[in-house]
Coordinates of C-alpha atoms and ligand atoms in Angstrom, one line a residue:
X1 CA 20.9 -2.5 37.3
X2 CA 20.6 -0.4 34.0
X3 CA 21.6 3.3 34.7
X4 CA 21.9 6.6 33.0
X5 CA 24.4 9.0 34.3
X6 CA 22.4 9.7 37.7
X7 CA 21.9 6.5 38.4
X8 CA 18.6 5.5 37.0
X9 CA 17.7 2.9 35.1
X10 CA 16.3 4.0 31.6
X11 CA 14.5 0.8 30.2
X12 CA 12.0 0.1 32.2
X13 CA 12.4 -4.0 32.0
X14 CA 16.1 -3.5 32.3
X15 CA 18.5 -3.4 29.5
X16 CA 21.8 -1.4 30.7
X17 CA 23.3 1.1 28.1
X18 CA 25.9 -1.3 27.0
X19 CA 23.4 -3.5 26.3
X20 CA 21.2 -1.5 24.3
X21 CA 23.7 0.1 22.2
X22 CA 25.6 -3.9 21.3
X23 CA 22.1 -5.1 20.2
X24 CA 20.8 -1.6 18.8
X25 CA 23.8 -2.4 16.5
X26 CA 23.1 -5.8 16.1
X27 CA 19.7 -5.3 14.7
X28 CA 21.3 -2.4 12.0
X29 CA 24.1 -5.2 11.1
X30 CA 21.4 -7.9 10.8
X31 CA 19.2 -5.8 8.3
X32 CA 21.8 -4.5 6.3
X33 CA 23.8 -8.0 6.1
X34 CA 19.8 -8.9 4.7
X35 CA 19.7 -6.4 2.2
X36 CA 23.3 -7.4 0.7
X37 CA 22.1 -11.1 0.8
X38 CA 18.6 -10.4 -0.5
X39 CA 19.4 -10.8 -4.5
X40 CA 20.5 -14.0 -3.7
X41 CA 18.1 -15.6 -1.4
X42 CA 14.9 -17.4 -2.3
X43 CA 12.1 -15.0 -3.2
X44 CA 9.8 -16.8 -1.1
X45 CA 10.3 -19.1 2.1
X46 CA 8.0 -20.9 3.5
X47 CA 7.7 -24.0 6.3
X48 CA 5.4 -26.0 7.9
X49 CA 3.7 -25.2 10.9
X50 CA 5.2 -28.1 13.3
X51 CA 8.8 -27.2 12.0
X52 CA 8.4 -23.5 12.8
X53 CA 6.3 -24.0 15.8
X54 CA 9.3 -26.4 17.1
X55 CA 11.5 -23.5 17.2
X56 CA 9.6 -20.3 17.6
X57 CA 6.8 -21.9 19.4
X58 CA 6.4 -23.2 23.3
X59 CA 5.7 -22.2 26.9
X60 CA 6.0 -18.4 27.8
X61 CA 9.4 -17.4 29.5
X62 CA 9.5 -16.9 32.8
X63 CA 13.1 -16.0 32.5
X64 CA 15.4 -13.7 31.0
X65 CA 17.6 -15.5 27.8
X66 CA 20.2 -14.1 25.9
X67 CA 18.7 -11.8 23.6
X68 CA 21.5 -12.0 20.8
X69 CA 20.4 -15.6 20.3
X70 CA 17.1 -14.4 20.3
X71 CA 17.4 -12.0 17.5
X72 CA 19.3 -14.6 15.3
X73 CA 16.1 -17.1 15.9
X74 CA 13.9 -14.0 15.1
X75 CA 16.2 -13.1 11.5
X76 CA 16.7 -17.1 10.7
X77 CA 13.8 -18.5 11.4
X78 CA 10.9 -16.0 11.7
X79 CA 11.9 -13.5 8.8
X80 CA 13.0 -15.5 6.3
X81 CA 9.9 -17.5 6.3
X82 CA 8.3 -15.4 4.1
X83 CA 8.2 -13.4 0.8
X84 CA 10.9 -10.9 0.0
X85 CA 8.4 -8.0 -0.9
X86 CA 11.6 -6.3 -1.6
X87 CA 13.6 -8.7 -3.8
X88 CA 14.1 -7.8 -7.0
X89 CA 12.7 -10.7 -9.0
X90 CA 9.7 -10.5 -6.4
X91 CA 6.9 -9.9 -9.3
X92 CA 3.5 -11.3 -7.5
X93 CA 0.6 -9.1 -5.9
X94 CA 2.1 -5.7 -5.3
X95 CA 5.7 -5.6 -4.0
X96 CA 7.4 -3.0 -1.6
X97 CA 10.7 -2.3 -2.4
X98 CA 11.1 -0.1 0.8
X99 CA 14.3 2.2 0.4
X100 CA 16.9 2.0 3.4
X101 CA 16.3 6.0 4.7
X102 CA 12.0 5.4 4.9
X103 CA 13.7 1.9 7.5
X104 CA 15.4 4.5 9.2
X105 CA 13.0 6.7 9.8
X106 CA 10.6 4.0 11.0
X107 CA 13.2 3.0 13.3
X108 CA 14.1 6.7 14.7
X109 CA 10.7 7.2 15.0
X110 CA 9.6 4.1 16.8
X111 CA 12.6 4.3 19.2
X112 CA 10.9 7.7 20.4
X113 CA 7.3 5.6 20.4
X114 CA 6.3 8.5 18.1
X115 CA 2.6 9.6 18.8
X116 CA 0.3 11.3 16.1
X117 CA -3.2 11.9 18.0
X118 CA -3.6 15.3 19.4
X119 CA -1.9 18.8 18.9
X120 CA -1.6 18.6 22.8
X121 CA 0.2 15.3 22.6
X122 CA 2.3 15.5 19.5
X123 CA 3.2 19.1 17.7
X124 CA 5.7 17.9 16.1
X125 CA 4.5 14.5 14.4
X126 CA 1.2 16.3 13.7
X127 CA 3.4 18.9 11.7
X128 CA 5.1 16.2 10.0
X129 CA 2.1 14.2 9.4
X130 CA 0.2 17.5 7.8
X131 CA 3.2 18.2 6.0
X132 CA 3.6 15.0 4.5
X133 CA 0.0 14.3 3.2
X134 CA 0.1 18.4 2.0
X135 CA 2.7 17.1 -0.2
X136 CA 1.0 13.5 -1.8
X137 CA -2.0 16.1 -2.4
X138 CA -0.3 18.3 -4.1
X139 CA 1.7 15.0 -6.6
X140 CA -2.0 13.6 -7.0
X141 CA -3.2 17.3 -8.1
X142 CA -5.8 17.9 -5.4
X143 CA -6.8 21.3 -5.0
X144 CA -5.7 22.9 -1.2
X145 CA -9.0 22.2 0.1
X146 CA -8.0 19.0 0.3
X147 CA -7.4 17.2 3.7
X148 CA -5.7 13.3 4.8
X149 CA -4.2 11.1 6.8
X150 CA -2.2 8.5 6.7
X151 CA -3.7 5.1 7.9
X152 CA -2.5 1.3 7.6
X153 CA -2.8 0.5 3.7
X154 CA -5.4 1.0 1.0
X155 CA -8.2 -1.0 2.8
X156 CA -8.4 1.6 5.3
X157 CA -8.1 4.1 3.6
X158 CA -10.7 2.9 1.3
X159 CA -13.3 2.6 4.0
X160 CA -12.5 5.9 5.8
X161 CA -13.4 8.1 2.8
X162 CA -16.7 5.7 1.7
X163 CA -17.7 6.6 5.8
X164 CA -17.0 10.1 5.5
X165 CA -19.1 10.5 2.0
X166 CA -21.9 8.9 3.6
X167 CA -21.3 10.8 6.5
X168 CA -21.4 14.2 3.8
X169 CA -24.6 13.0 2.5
X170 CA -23.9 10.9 0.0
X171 CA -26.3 7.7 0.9
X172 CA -27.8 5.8 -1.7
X173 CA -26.0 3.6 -4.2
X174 CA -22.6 3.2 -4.9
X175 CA -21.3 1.4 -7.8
X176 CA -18.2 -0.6 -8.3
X177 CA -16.8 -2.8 -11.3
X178 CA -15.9 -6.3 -11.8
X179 CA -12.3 -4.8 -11.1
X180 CA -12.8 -2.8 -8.2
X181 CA -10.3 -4.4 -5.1
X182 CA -12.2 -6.9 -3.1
X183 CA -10.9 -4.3 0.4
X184 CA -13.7 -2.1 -1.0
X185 CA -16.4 -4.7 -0.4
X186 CA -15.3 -6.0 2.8
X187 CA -15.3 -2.5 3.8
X188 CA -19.3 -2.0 2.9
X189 CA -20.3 -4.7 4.7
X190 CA -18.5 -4.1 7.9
X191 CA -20.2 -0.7 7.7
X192 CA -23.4 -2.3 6.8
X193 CA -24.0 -0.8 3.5
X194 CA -27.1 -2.8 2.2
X195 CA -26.7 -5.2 -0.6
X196 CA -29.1 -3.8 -2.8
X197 CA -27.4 -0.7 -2.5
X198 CA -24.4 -1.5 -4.1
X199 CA -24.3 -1.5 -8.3
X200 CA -21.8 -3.6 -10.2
X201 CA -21.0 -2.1 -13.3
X202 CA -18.7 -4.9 -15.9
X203 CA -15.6 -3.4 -17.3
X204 CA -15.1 -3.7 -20.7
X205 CA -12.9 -6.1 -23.0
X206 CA -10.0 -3.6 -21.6
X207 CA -11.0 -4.4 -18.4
X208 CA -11.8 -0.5 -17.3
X209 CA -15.1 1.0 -17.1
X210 CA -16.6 3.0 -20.0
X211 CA -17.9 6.2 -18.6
X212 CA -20.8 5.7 -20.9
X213 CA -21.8 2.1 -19.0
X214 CA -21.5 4.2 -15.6
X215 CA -23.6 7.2 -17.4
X216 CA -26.0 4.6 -18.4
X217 CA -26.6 2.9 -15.1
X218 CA -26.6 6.2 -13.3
X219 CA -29.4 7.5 -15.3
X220 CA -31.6 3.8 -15.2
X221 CA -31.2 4.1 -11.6
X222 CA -32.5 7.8 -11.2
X223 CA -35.0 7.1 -13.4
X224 CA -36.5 4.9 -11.6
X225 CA -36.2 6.4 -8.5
X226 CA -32.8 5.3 -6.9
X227 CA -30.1 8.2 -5.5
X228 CA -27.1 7.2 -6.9
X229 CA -24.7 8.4 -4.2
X230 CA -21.1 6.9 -5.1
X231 CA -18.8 5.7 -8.1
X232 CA -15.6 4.3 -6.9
X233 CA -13.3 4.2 -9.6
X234 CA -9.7 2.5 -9.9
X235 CA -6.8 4.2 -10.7
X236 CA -4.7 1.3 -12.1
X237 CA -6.3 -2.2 -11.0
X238 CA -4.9 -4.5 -9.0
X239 CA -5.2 -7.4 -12.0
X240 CA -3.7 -5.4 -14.6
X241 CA -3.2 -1.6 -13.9
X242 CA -5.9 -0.1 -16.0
X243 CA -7.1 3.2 -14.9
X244 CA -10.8 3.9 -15.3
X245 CA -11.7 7.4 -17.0
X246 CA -11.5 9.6 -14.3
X247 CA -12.1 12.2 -16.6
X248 CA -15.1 11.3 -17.5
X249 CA -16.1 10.1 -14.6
X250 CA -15.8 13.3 -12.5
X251 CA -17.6 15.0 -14.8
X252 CA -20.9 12.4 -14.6
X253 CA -20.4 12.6 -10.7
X254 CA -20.4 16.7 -10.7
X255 CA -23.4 16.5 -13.3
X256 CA -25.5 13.7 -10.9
X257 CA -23.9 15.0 -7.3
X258 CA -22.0 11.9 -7.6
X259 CA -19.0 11.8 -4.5
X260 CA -16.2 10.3 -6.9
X261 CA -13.6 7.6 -4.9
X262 CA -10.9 6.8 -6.3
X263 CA -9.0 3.7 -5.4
X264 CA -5.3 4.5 -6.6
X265 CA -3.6 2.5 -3.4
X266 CA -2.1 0.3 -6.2
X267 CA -1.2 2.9 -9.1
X268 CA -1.9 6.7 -8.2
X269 CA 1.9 7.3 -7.4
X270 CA 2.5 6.8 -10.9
X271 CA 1.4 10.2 -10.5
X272 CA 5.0 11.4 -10.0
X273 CA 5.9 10.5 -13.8
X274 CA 4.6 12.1 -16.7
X275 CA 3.4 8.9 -18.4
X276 CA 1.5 8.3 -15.0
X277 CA 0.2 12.0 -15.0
X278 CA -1.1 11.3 -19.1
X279 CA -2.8 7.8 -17.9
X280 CA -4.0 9.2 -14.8
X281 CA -5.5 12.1 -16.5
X282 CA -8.1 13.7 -13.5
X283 CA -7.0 11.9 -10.7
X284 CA -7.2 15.4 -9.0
X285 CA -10.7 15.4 -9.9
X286 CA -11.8 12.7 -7.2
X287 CA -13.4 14.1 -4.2
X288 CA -11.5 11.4 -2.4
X289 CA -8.4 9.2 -3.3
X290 CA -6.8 6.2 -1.6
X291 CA -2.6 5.5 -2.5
X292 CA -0.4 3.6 -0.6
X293 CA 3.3 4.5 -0.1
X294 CA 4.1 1.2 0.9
X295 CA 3.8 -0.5 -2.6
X296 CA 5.4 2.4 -4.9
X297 CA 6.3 5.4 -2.5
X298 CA 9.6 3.1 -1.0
X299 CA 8.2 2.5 2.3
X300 CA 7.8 -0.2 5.1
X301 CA 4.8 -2.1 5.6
X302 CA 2.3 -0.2 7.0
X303 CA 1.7 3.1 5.3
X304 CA -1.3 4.4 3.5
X305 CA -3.1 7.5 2.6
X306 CA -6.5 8.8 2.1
X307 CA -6.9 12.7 0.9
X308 CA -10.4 14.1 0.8
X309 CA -11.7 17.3 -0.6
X310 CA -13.5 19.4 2.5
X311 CA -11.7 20.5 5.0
X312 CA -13.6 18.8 8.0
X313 CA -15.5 16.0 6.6
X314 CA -13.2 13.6 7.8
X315 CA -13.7 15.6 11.8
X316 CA -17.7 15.7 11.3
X317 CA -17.6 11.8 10.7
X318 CA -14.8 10.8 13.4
X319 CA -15.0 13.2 15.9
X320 CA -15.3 11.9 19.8
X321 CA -14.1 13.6 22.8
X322 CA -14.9 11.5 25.9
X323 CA -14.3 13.3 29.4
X324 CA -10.6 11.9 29.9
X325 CA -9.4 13.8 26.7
X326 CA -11.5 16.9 27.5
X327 CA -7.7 18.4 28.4
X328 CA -5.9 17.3 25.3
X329 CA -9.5 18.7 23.5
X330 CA -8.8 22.1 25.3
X331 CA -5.2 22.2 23.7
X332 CA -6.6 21.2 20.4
X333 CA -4.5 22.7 17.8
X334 CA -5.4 22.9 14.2
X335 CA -4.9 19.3 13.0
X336 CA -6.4 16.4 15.5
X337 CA -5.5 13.3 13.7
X338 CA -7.0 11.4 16.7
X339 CA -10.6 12.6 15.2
X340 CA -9.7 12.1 11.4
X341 CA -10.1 8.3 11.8
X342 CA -10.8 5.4 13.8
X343 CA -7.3 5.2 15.0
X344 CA -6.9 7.2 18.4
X345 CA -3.9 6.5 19.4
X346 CA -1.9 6.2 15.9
X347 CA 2.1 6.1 15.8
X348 CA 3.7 8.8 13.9
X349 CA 3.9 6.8 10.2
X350 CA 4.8 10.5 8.3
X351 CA 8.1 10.5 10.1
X352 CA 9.6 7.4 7.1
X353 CA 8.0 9.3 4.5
X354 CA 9.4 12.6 5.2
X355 CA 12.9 11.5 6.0
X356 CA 12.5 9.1 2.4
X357 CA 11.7 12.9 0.6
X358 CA 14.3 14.8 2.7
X359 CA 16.8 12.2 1.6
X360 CA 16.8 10.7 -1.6
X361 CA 14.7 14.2 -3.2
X362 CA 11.9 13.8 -5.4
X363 CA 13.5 13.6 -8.5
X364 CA 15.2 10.2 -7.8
X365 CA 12.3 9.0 -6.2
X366 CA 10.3 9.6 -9.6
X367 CA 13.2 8.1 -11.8
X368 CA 12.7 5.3 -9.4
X369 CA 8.4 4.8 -9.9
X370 CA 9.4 5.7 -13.7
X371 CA 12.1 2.1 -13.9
X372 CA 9.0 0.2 -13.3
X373 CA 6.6 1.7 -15.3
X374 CA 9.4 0.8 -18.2
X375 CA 10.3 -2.5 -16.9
X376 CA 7.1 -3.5 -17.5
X377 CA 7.3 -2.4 -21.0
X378 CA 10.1 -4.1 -21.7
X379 CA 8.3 -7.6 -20.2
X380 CA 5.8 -6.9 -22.4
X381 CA 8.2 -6.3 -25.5
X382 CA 9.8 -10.0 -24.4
X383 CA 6.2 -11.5 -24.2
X384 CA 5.4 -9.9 -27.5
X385 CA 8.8 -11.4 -29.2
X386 CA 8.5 -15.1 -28.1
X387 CA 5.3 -16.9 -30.2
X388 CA 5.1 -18.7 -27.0
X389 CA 3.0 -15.9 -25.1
X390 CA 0.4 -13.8 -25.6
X391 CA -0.4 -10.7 -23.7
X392 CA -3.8 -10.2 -22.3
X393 CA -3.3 -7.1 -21.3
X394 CA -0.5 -4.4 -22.3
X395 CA 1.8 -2.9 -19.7
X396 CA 0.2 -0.4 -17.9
X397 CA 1.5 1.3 -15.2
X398 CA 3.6 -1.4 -14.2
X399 CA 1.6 -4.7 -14.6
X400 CA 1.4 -6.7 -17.6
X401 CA -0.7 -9.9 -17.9
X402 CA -0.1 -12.9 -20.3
X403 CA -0.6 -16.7 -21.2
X404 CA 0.9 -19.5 -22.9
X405 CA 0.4 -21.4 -25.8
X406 CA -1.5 -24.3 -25.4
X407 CA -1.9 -24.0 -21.5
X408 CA -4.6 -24.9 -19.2
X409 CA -5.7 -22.4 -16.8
X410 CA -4.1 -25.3 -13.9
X411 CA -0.8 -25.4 -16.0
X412 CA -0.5 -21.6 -15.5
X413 CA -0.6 -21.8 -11.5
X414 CA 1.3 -24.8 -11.9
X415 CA 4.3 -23.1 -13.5
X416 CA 3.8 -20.0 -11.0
X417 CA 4.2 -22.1 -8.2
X418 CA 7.3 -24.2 -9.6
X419 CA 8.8 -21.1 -10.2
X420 CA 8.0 -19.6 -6.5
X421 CA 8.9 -23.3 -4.9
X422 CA 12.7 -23.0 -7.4
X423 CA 13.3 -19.6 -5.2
X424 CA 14.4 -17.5 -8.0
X425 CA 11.3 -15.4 -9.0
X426 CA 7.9 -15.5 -7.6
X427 CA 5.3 -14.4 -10.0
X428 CA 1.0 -14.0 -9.4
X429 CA -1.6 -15.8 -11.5
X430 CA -5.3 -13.4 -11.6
X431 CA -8.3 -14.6 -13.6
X432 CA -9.7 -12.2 -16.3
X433 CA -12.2 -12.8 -18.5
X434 CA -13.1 -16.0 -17.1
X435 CA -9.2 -17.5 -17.4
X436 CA -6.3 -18.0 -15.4
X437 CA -3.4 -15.7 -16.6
X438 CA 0.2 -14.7 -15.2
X439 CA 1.1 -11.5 -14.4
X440 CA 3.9 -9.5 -13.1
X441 CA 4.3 -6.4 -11.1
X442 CA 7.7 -4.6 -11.9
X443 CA 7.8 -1.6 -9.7
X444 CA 11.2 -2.4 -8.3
X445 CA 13.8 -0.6 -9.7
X446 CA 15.9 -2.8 -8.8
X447 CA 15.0 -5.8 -11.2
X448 CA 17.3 -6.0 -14.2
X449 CA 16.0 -6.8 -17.9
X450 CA 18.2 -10.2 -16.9
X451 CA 15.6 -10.9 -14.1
X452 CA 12.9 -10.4 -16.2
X453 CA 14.1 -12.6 -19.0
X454 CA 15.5 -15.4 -16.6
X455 CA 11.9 -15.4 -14.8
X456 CA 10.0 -15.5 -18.4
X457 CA 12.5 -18.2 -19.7
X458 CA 11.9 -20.0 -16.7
X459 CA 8.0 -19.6 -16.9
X460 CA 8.3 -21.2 -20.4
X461 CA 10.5 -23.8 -19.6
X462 CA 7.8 -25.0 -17.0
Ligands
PLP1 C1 -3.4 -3.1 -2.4 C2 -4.7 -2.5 -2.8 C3 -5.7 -2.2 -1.8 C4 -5.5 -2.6 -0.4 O1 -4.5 -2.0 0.2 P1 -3.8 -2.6 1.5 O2 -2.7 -1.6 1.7 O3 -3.3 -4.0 1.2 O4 -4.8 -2.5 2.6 C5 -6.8 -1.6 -2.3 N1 -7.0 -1.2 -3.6 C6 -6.1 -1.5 -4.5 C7 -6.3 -1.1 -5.9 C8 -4.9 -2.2 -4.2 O5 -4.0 -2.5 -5.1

C-alpha cells in the first residue's frame, strides 16, 4: 500500500512514492524528449477514427495496467495526432509557442490542484491572479481602475465583458464588422442578444473599420431612434492583423456613451513592442479588452484575459452566494474571482504566467512578441520579391496574407493542404474580399528566415 513516512497512503487511488516520483519523471523526460524532436516532426498528424479508436478506444478498465505503457500510448498515439501549435514552421490560425517555465508552472500548480475562487479558499492564487492581470493592465495601458480575470481563451473573455456592459447599462445595439471574430457572435446569441440589435458595419478595402463608417451608422441609428449601446472593435484581426482605430473610436464611444470592446485576444500583446504600442495606438482607451496569453504571451492552452474599467462591474453582473458558501462569503477578502465570472470553481491559471515573467523577465519576453512581428515582415519582403505572389494584405502585427499568380481560389487550399499532408509547414487559407487567400501567422520566435522561405518555396512549387 502507498505510504508517507507515518504510514499513510498519500494518493488516494494508490500510487506508492516510488511510483510517483519514476513516472513524475517519466512525464518531464517525455515532454522534453518532445520539444528536442519537435523541429523535426510533422507539423500536423492526423488519423482516422477506426485506427485511433483501435488503440485508444474500448471497454473501460476494470483493472489496474502498467501505467508506463500507458503514458507511451498517451505520447505516441494520442499527442502526436495533432497540430504542433508550437512548431516552428506551424504558420496556420494562431499558434502557441508556449515557453518551457509557463509548462512548469502549469504543472506545479496543477500538482497542488491550485484553486482560484474565494479569498477564503485561495489567498495566495487570488494574489497571484490579481497580480498577474494588474500587470497585462498596466502593458495594455489601462488606467488602475481597471479590473480582470483570467478565463479559458478570447471567446470567453469576449462574452464576459459584452454581459457585464449590458449589465452596466449599455443595452441597445452593438455593432461589429465583417472582420470581427465569429466567438463574438456565438457569444450574443447564447446570451440572447436580439438580431436586430446587432449592426454590421463593412471594413474598408484595408479590411479595418473607418471611424467615420462607425460615426455614420451611430448617428443614422440615433436619429432614428435606436440606443447605440456597443462598438466592438479588433485589435489586429484574426484574417490579417489589422487593428481598427481605436483612437478614433474611443472618442465616438465617449461622445455617444458608447462602452468600447475591444477584441485584442489575437494581437493586443503586440502591446509589449513599440511597433505594437504605435499600431495599437488607444488600446488603453477601451472600457474593456479581451488578449489571450496563450497565442503570444508563451503559454499553454487554456489562458485568457478580460480587463474592464470599473472596479465592480464584473461582481454586480456575476455575483451569487447560495447558502453553502455563505462561510467562504463571510471570509470574503478583497478579490472573489468566484463572482467575476461564470467559472466558480476556476484552477489557479495566473500561477504559468507569473512564473513565465518571474523567469524569462519582460525584456526577453518582448524581444520574443517583437521576432514575430519582424518575421512577418520579412515573409512579406519574400512575397513582394518573387512575381509569383501578391500580397493582399501587408504584414501587420504578425500576419501577412497573399495569392498566386494565376490560381483559383481551390488551387490555394489545395497547395495549403499538400503542404500540411508533406508535414513540413502547415499554413491557413481565409477568404477576403470574396477570395480565398494564404496566410501565415509568424509569432514563433523560433521559425528561421529558412522556414519561411522553404514553406513559400514549397507553396509555389504546389
Ligand atoms: C483567437 C481569437 C478569439 C477566440 O479566442 P479563443 O482563445 O480561441 O477562445 C477571439 N478573437 C480573436 C480576434 C481571436 O484571434
Amino acid at each position: 500500500m502507498p505510504e508517507d513516512a507515518a504510514g499513510r497512503s498519500v494518493d488516494p487511488l494508490g500510487l506508492d512514492e516510488a511510483q510517483m516520483r519514476q513516472f513524475g519523471h517519466s512525464v518531464v523526460d517525455r515532454v522534453v524528449d518532445h520539444w528536442l524532436a519537435l523541429r523535426d516532426e510533422p507539423v500536423i498528424a492526423m488519423r482516422s477514427v477506426e485506427e485511433l479508436t483501435a488503440v485508444l478506444g474500448g471497454p473501460i478498465p476494470r483493472q489496474p495496467s502498467d501505467i508506463d505503457a500507458a503514458l507511451e500510448l498517451l505520447a505516441t498515439t494520442a499527442l502526436t495526432n495533432m497540430q504542433r501549435p508550437g512548431h516552428p514552421r506551424f504558420f496556420a490560425r494562431v499558434p502557441s509557442p508556449a515557453s518551457f517555465a509557463a509548462v512548469l508552472g502549469e504543472w506545479l500548480s496543477t500538482g497542488f490542484n491550485s484553486i482560484c475562487t474565494s479569498w477564503l479558499g485561495g489567498s495566495g492564487p487570488t494574489t497571484v491572479e490579481t497580480t498577474v492581470v494588474d500587470w497585462l493592465r498596466e502593458l495594455m495601458g489601462m488606467p488602475t481602475d481597471t479590473e480582470g480575470i483570467l478565463v479559458s481563451g478570447g471567446s470567453m473573455g469576449n462574452v464576459t465583458a459584452i454581459a457585464a456592459a449590458r449589465h452596466a447599462g449599455y443595452d441597445g445595439l452593438i455593432y461589429l464588422s465583417d472582420q470581427t471574430h465569429s466567438s463574438i457572435r456565438r457569444g450574443l446569441s447564447v446570451m440572447g442578444w436580439p438580431d436586430d440589435q446587432i449592426r454590421l458595419v463593412p471594413t474598408g478595402a484595408d479590411f479595418r473599420w473607418s471611424a467615420d463608417a462607425v460615426a455614420a451608422a451611430v448617428a443614422a441609428d440615433k436619429a432614428s431612434g435606436h440606443r447605440p449601446a456597443i462598438v466592438i472593435a479588433s485589435a489586429g484581426t484574426t484574417n490579417t492583423g489589422a487593428v481598427d482605430p481605436l483612437e478614433a473610436l474611443a472618442d465616438l464611444c465617449a461622445a455617444n456613451e458608447i462602452w468600447l470592446h475591444v477584441d485584442g485576444a489575437y494581437g493586443a500583446l503586440a502591446a509589449l513592442t513599440e511597433p505594437g504600442r504605435v499600431a495599437l495606438a488607444g488600446l488603453g482607451r477601451a472600457d474593456s479588452l479581451t488578449l489571450d496569453p496563450h497565442k503570444w504571451l508563451f503559454q499553454p492552452y487554456q489562458v485568457g484575459c478580460v480587463l474592464v474599467r470599473g472596479h465592480g462591474l464584473l461582481e454586480a453582473c456575476f455575483t451569487m452566494t447560495p447558502e453553502y458558501l455563505r462561510d467562504v462569503e463571510a471570509h470574503g477578502g478583497e478579490t472573489e474571482f468566484r463572482n467575476m465570472s461564470l467559472e466558480l470553481t476556476r484552477r489557479a491559471r495566473s500561477i504559468k504566467i507569473w512564473l513565465t515573467v518571474r523567469a524569462y523577465g519582460l525584456d526577453r519576453i518582448e524581444a520574443a512578441v517583437l521576432r514575430g512581428i519582424e518575421l512577418a515582415e520579412v515573409a512579406g519582403r519574400m512575397i513582394e520579391a518573387d512575381s509569383f505572389w501578391q500580397l493582399v494584405t501587408p504584414a501587420q502585427l504578425g500576419v501577412v496574407t497573399f495569392v498566386g499568380a494565376g490560381l483559383s481560389d481551390a488551387d490555394h487550399t489545395a497547395r495549403a493542404n499538400a503542404l500540411a499532408a508533406s508535414g513540413y509547414a502547415v499554413v491557413s487559407t481565409t477568404e477576403l474580399g470574396g477570395r480565398t487567400v494564404l496566410r501565415l501567422c509568424t509569432i514563433n520566435p523560433l521559425t528561421t528566415e529558412a522556414d519561411l522561405a522553404g514553406t513559400l518555396q514549397r507553396l509555389r512549387a504546389g
